[in-house]
Short mmCIF file of C-alpha atoms in Angstrom, two decimals:
data_model
loop_
_atom_site.label_atom_id
_atom_site.label_comp_id
_atom_site.label_asym_id
_atom_site.label_seq_id
_atom_site.Cartn_x
_atom_site.Cartn_y
_atom_site.Cartn_z
CA MET A 1 14.08 -7.12 -24.13
CA MET A 2 10.89 -6.11 -25.91
CA GLU A 3 10.93 -3.54 -28.68
CA LEU A 4 9.62 -0.13 -27.64
CA PRO A 5 7.50 2.36 -29.59
CA GLU A 6 9.30 5.17 -31.36
CA GLY A 7 10.52 7.80 -28.93
CA TRP A 8 10.50 5.47 -25.93
CA ALA A 9 13.70 4.36 -24.18
CA TRP A 10 14.88 1.89 -21.57
CA VAL A 11 16.27 3.68 -18.52
CA THR A 12 16.98 2.84 -14.90
CA LEU A 13 15.24 4.74 -12.13
CA GLY A 14 18.66 6.03 -11.18
CA ASP A 15 18.90 7.64 -14.62
CA VAL A 16 15.74 9.70 -14.09
CA CYS A 17 15.77 10.31 -10.32
CA ASP A 18 17.88 12.57 -8.14
CA ARG A 19 18.76 11.76 -4.55
CA GLY A 20 17.13 13.74 -1.75
CA ALA A 21 18.95 15.65 0.97
CA LYS A 22 19.64 14.24 4.43
CA TRP A 23 20.04 15.86 7.84
CA ASP A 24 20.40 14.89 11.47
CA PRO A 25 17.64 16.44 13.61
CA HIS A 26 19.75 15.92 16.72
CA ASP A 27 21.99 18.74 15.47
CA PHE A 28 18.99 21.03 16.06
CA PRO A 29 17.50 19.71 19.32
CA ALA A 30 14.99 22.56 19.82
CA GLU A 31 13.75 22.64 16.22
CA THR A 32 10.48 20.84 15.44
CA PHE A 33 9.76 18.99 12.22
CA SER A 34 7.14 16.75 10.59
CA TYR A 35 8.11 13.09 10.47
CA VAL A 36 6.67 10.30 8.31
CA ASP A 37 7.42 6.68 9.08
CA ILE A 38 6.39 3.57 7.15
CA GLY A 39 3.41 2.96 9.42
CA ALA A 40 1.87 6.26 8.27
CA ILE A 41 1.27 4.92 4.74
CA ASP A 42 -2.17 3.49 4.04
CA ARG A 43 -3.41 2.69 0.52
CA GLN A 44 -0.66 4.80 -1.06
CA ARG A 45 -1.45 7.85 1.05
CA VAL A 46 0.26 9.45 4.03
CA THR A 47 -2.44 9.26 6.69
CA GLY A 48 -0.61 11.02 9.49
CA THR A 49 2.60 12.76 10.47
CA LYS A 50 4.31 13.17 13.81
CA ARG A 51 5.50 16.54 15.03
CA LEU A 52 8.79 16.00 16.83
CA ALA A 53 11.59 18.04 18.33
CA GLY A 54 15.07 17.35 17.06
CA ALA A 55 16.14 16.03 20.46
CA GLU A 56 13.50 13.27 20.36
CA ALA A 57 13.95 12.26 16.72
CA PRO A 58 14.26 8.51 16.05
CA SER A 59 17.50 7.35 14.47
CA ARG A 60 15.71 6.67 11.17
CA ALA A 61 14.48 10.27 10.80
CA ARG A 62 17.10 11.47 8.33
CA GLN A 63 15.67 12.10 4.84
CA LEU A 64 14.19 15.39 3.68
CA VAL A 65 11.49 15.26 1.00
CA ARG A 66 9.80 17.83 -1.16
CA ALA A 67 6.52 17.97 -3.08
CA GLY A 68 6.59 15.71 -6.13
CA ASP A 69 8.84 13.05 -4.60
CA THR A 70 7.74 9.43 -4.38
CA ILE A 71 8.62 7.56 -1.19
CA LEU A 72 8.80 3.78 -1.46
CA SER A 73 9.23 1.53 1.54
CA THR A 74 12.17 -0.81 1.05
CA VAL A 75 10.89 -3.16 3.78
CA ARG A 76 8.34 -5.81 2.74
CA THR A 77 7.98 -4.18 -0.65
CA TYR A 78 5.01 -6.42 -1.55
CA LEU A 79 2.89 -4.34 0.86
CA ARG A 80 3.19 -1.37 -1.53
CA ASN A 81 3.82 1.17 1.22
CA THR A 82 4.45 3.81 -1.40
CA ALA A 83 3.15 7.39 -1.43
CA PHE A 84 3.32 10.59 -3.44
CA VAL A 85 4.63 13.61 -1.51
CA THR A 86 2.00 16.34 -1.69
CA ASP A 87 2.45 20.08 -1.14
CA GLU A 88 1.39 19.65 2.51
CA LEU A 89 4.39 17.38 3.11
CA ASP A 90 6.95 19.60 1.39
CA GLY A 91 10.02 19.78 3.63
CA ALA A 92 8.98 16.86 5.85
CA THR A 93 11.43 14.27 7.14
CA VAL A 94 10.91 10.59 6.31
CA SER A 95 12.35 7.36 7.60
CA THR A 96 15.47 5.84 6.07
CA GLY A 97 13.21 2.83 5.50
CA PHE A 98 11.99 4.70 2.42
CA CYS A 99 13.77 5.03 -0.89
CA VAL A 100 13.15 8.65 -1.91
CA LEU A 101 12.63 8.98 -5.66
CA ARG A 102 13.00 12.58 -6.79
CA PRO A 103 12.08 12.95 -10.48
CA THR A 104 14.37 14.80 -12.84
CA GLN A 105 13.03 16.80 -15.78
CA ALA A 106 13.07 13.59 -17.85
CA ILE A 107 10.16 12.00 -16.02
CA ASP A 108 6.76 13.27 -14.88
CA ALA A 109 6.38 13.03 -11.10
CA ARG A 110 2.99 11.30 -11.23
CA PHE A 111 4.14 8.94 -13.99
CA LEU A 112 7.01 7.87 -11.75
CA PHE A 113 4.61 7.28 -8.84
CA HIS A 114 2.24 5.14 -10.92
CA ARG A 115 5.14 3.28 -12.54
CA VAL A 116 6.57 1.97 -9.27
CA LEU A 117 3.14 0.71 -8.18
CA GLU A 118 2.77 -1.59 -11.20
CA ASP A 119 2.56 -5.30 -10.39
CA ARG A 120 5.57 -6.14 -12.54
CA PHE A 121 7.74 -3.58 -10.75
CA VAL A 122 6.61 -4.66 -7.26
CA GLU A 123 7.09 -8.34 -8.05
CA HIS A 124 10.58 -7.67 -9.34
CA ILE A 125 11.86 -5.70 -6.36
CA SER A 126 10.14 -8.12 -3.98
CA SER A 127 12.18 -10.93 -5.53
CA LEU A 128 15.35 -9.01 -4.58
CA GLN A 129 14.55 -8.83 -0.87
CA THR A 130 16.96 -10.34 1.63
CA GLY A 131 16.53 -11.09 5.31
CA THR A 132 13.89 -13.07 7.17
CA SER A 133 12.53 -11.00 10.07
CA TYR A 134 12.48 -7.80 7.99
CA PRO A 135 12.85 -8.70 4.30
CA ALA A 136 14.08 -5.61 2.51
CA VAL A 137 15.85 -4.27 -0.55
CA ARG A 138 18.52 -1.61 -0.78
CA ASP A 139 17.98 1.81 -2.34
CA GLY A 140 20.43 0.73 -5.01
CA ASP A 141 18.27 -2.24 -5.94
CA VAL A 142 15.35 0.12 -6.56
CA LEU A 143 17.40 2.61 -8.55
CA ASP A 144 18.84 -0.16 -10.74
CA VAL A 145 15.40 -1.27 -11.98
CA ARG A 146 14.91 -0.62 -15.70
CA ILE A 147 11.66 0.90 -16.94
CA ALA A 148 10.29 1.81 -20.35
CA LEU A 149 10.14 5.60 -20.54
CA PRO A 150 7.94 7.38 -23.11
CA PRO A 151 8.35 11.04 -24.11
CA LEU A 152 7.06 13.56 -21.55
CA ALA A 153 3.91 14.36 -23.51
CA GLU A 154 3.01 10.67 -23.62
CA GLN A 155 3.80 10.28 -19.92
CA ARG A 156 1.33 13.04 -19.08
CA ARG A 157 -1.32 11.54 -21.35
CA ILE A 158 -0.92 8.20 -19.55
CA VAL A 159 -1.12 9.87 -16.14
CA ALA A 160 -4.30 11.73 -17.14
CA ALA A 161 -5.90 8.45 -18.26
CA ILE A 162 -4.89 6.65 -15.05
CA ASP A 163 -6.14 9.49 -12.84
CA MET A 164 -9.47 9.55 -14.69
CA HIS A 165 -10.00 5.82 -14.12
CA LEU A 166 -8.92 6.08 -10.48
CA SER A 167 -11.38 8.94 -9.97
CA ARG A 168 -14.17 6.82 -11.42
CA ARG A 169 -13.14 3.89 -9.23
CA ASP A 170 -13.15 6.04 -6.10
CA ALA A 171 -16.57 7.45 -6.95
CA ALA A 172 -17.94 3.94 -7.55
CA THR A 173 -16.44 2.75 -4.27
CA GLN A 174 -18.20 5.55 -2.40
CA VAL A 175 -21.51 4.68 -4.05
CA LEU A 176 -21.07 1.03 -3.11
CA ALA A 177 -20.19 1.95 0.48
CA ARG A 178 -23.32 4.11 0.81
CA ALA A 179 -25.47 1.37 -0.70
CA ALA A 180 -23.95 -1.23 1.63
CA LYS A 181 -24.65 0.99 4.63
CA ARG A 182 -28.29 1.41 3.60
CA LEU A 183 -28.58 -2.34 3.03
CA GLU A 184 -27.18 -3.04 6.49
CA GLN A 185 -29.65 -0.62 8.05
CA HIS A 186 -32.56 -2.30 6.25
CA ARG A 187 -31.24 -5.74 7.19
CA ALA A 188 -30.95 -4.82 10.85
CA ALA A 189 -34.46 -3.32 10.91
CA SER A 190 -35.96 -6.36 9.14
CA LEU A 191 -34.23 -8.84 11.45
CA LEU A 192 -35.41 -6.92 14.46
CA ARG A 193 -39.01 -7.15 13.29
CA ILE A 194 -38.78 -10.81 12.28
CA THR A 195 -36.95 -12.09 15.35
CA SER A 196 -38.87 -10.13 17.94
CA GLY A 197 -39.86 -12.60 20.64
CA TRP A 198 -37.60 -15.42 19.41
CA PRO A 199 -35.66 -17.36 22.11
CA GLU A 200 -31.93 -16.64 22.34
CA ARG A 201 -29.28 -19.39 22.36
CA PRO A 202 -25.46 -19.24 22.58
CA LEU A 203 -23.79 -19.28 19.15
CA GLY A 204 -21.55 -22.15 20.21
CA GLU A 205 -24.54 -24.51 20.58
CA PHE A 206 -25.11 -24.74 16.84
CA SER A 207 -21.83 -23.66 15.20
CA ASN A 208 -18.08 -24.14 15.41
CA VAL A 209 -16.00 -21.05 16.09
CA PHE A 210 -12.45 -20.83 14.70
CA VAL A 211 -9.67 -18.30 15.15
CA GLY A 212 -7.96 -16.97 12.04
CA ALA A 213 -4.37 -17.84 11.14
CA THR A 214 -1.83 -15.54 9.49
CA PRO A 215 1.12 -16.88 7.44
CA ARG A 216 4.44 -16.15 9.11
CA ARG A 217 5.66 -12.63 8.37
CA GLN A 218 9.22 -13.90 8.76
CA SER A 219 8.77 -16.15 5.70
CA PRO A 220 8.77 -13.88 2.63
CA GLU A 221 7.99 -16.81 0.31
CA LEU A 222 4.53 -16.98 1.90
CA TRP A 223 3.67 -13.40 0.88
CA GLY A 224 3.36 -11.36 -2.29
CA GLY A 225 1.72 -13.97 -4.51
CA GLY A 226 -1.56 -13.98 -6.36
CA VAL A 227 -3.96 -14.84 -3.53
CA PRO A 228 -5.73 -11.81 -1.97
CA TRP A 229 -5.19 -11.54 1.80
CA VAL A 230 -8.02 -9.88 3.70
CA SER A 231 -7.35 -8.12 7.00
CA SER A 232 -10.11 -7.20 9.42
CA GLY A 233 -9.87 -3.50 8.56
CA GLU A 234 -10.78 -4.23 4.93
CA ILE A 235 -14.25 -5.55 5.77
CA SER A 236 -16.82 -2.79 5.62
CA PHE A 237 -20.58 -3.27 5.88
CA CYS A 238 -20.21 -7.03 5.34
CA ARG A 239 -18.32 -6.44 2.10
CA ILE A 240 -14.70 -6.73 1.01
CA LEU A 241 -14.04 -3.91 -1.45
CA THR A 242 -10.27 -4.19 -1.78
CA THR A 243 -7.20 -5.78 -0.23
CA ARG A 244 -3.73 -4.36 0.32
CA GLU A 245 -1.81 -7.63 0.60
CA THR A 246 -1.52 -10.95 -1.17
CA ILE A 247 -0.11 -14.31 -0.17
CA SER A 248 1.44 -17.05 -2.27
CA GLN A 249 0.14 -20.55 -2.85
CA ALA A 250 2.71 -21.68 -0.30
CA GLY A 251 1.19 -19.26 2.20
CA LEU A 252 -2.28 -20.59 1.40
CA THR A 253 -1.37 -24.26 1.85
CA SER A 254 0.74 -23.61 4.96
CA SER A 255 -2.37 -22.72 6.95
CA ASP A 256 -4.13 -25.53 8.80
CA ARG A 257 -7.27 -23.41 9.16
CA LEU A 258 -8.65 -23.24 5.64
CA HIS A 259 -12.44 -23.26 5.59
CA PRO A 260 -14.83 -24.04 2.71
CA PRO A 261 -17.18 -21.49 1.16
CA GLY A 262 -20.27 -20.74 3.20
CA ARG A 263 -18.43 -19.86 6.37
CA PHE A 264 -18.47 -16.27 7.56
CA SER A 265 -16.14 -14.23 9.69
CA TRP A 266 -16.34 -11.20 11.92
CA ARG A 267 -13.90 -9.14 13.90
#
């Protein structure tokens, strides 16, 4: 185990996290509550909640969260379906498919959130998954992971630096998106002028059309490697700005529909 700077310590997540409360909404059939399932997480943000009555609550709606918690999906952990619980979600109910990490006074809430998104952490817990159809880890597997913990002041300095860089990245992404949109508008206008009056032919007369192939989700060894996996929703204005998932070399070679550079795709 590597030597740590002075004041740092090796701890498990269980050492620095409390467990959240649980309840059964069916005990309060007329009461309504906000529910977050794994499908509501997109790019480490909760993009939507469901408002449900206790009587119609799914069996997985059991965990209460509060602002400052980190919720980490224990199913297909390589997808990084992890989110920080904001003030707007305080008191919401989340699926038992999440491991709820509630920071103690020993760890900064945002430091904890960033820590469990690190590649090394995700790769480690992904290696602990069991099952084929729904590869998953247990809450205990997550809480047993050891991390290097700096003093609180250093944690907050690290968080401030990360947030500053993320803010710059987001601003740059917005600039690129606006530029790509303008480029597409100019491209469309130019093509319209150039091709006015040209004859039209079916695309299939001068090209081969292929359907994409996705590595089997039931084979965890095909996912979570170092090869970026692009889904249709990640293509914007003819550009790929980021990807949520990766596949392994085994996933890459398992496909019989690999195409050389120069091909293009659309959805």
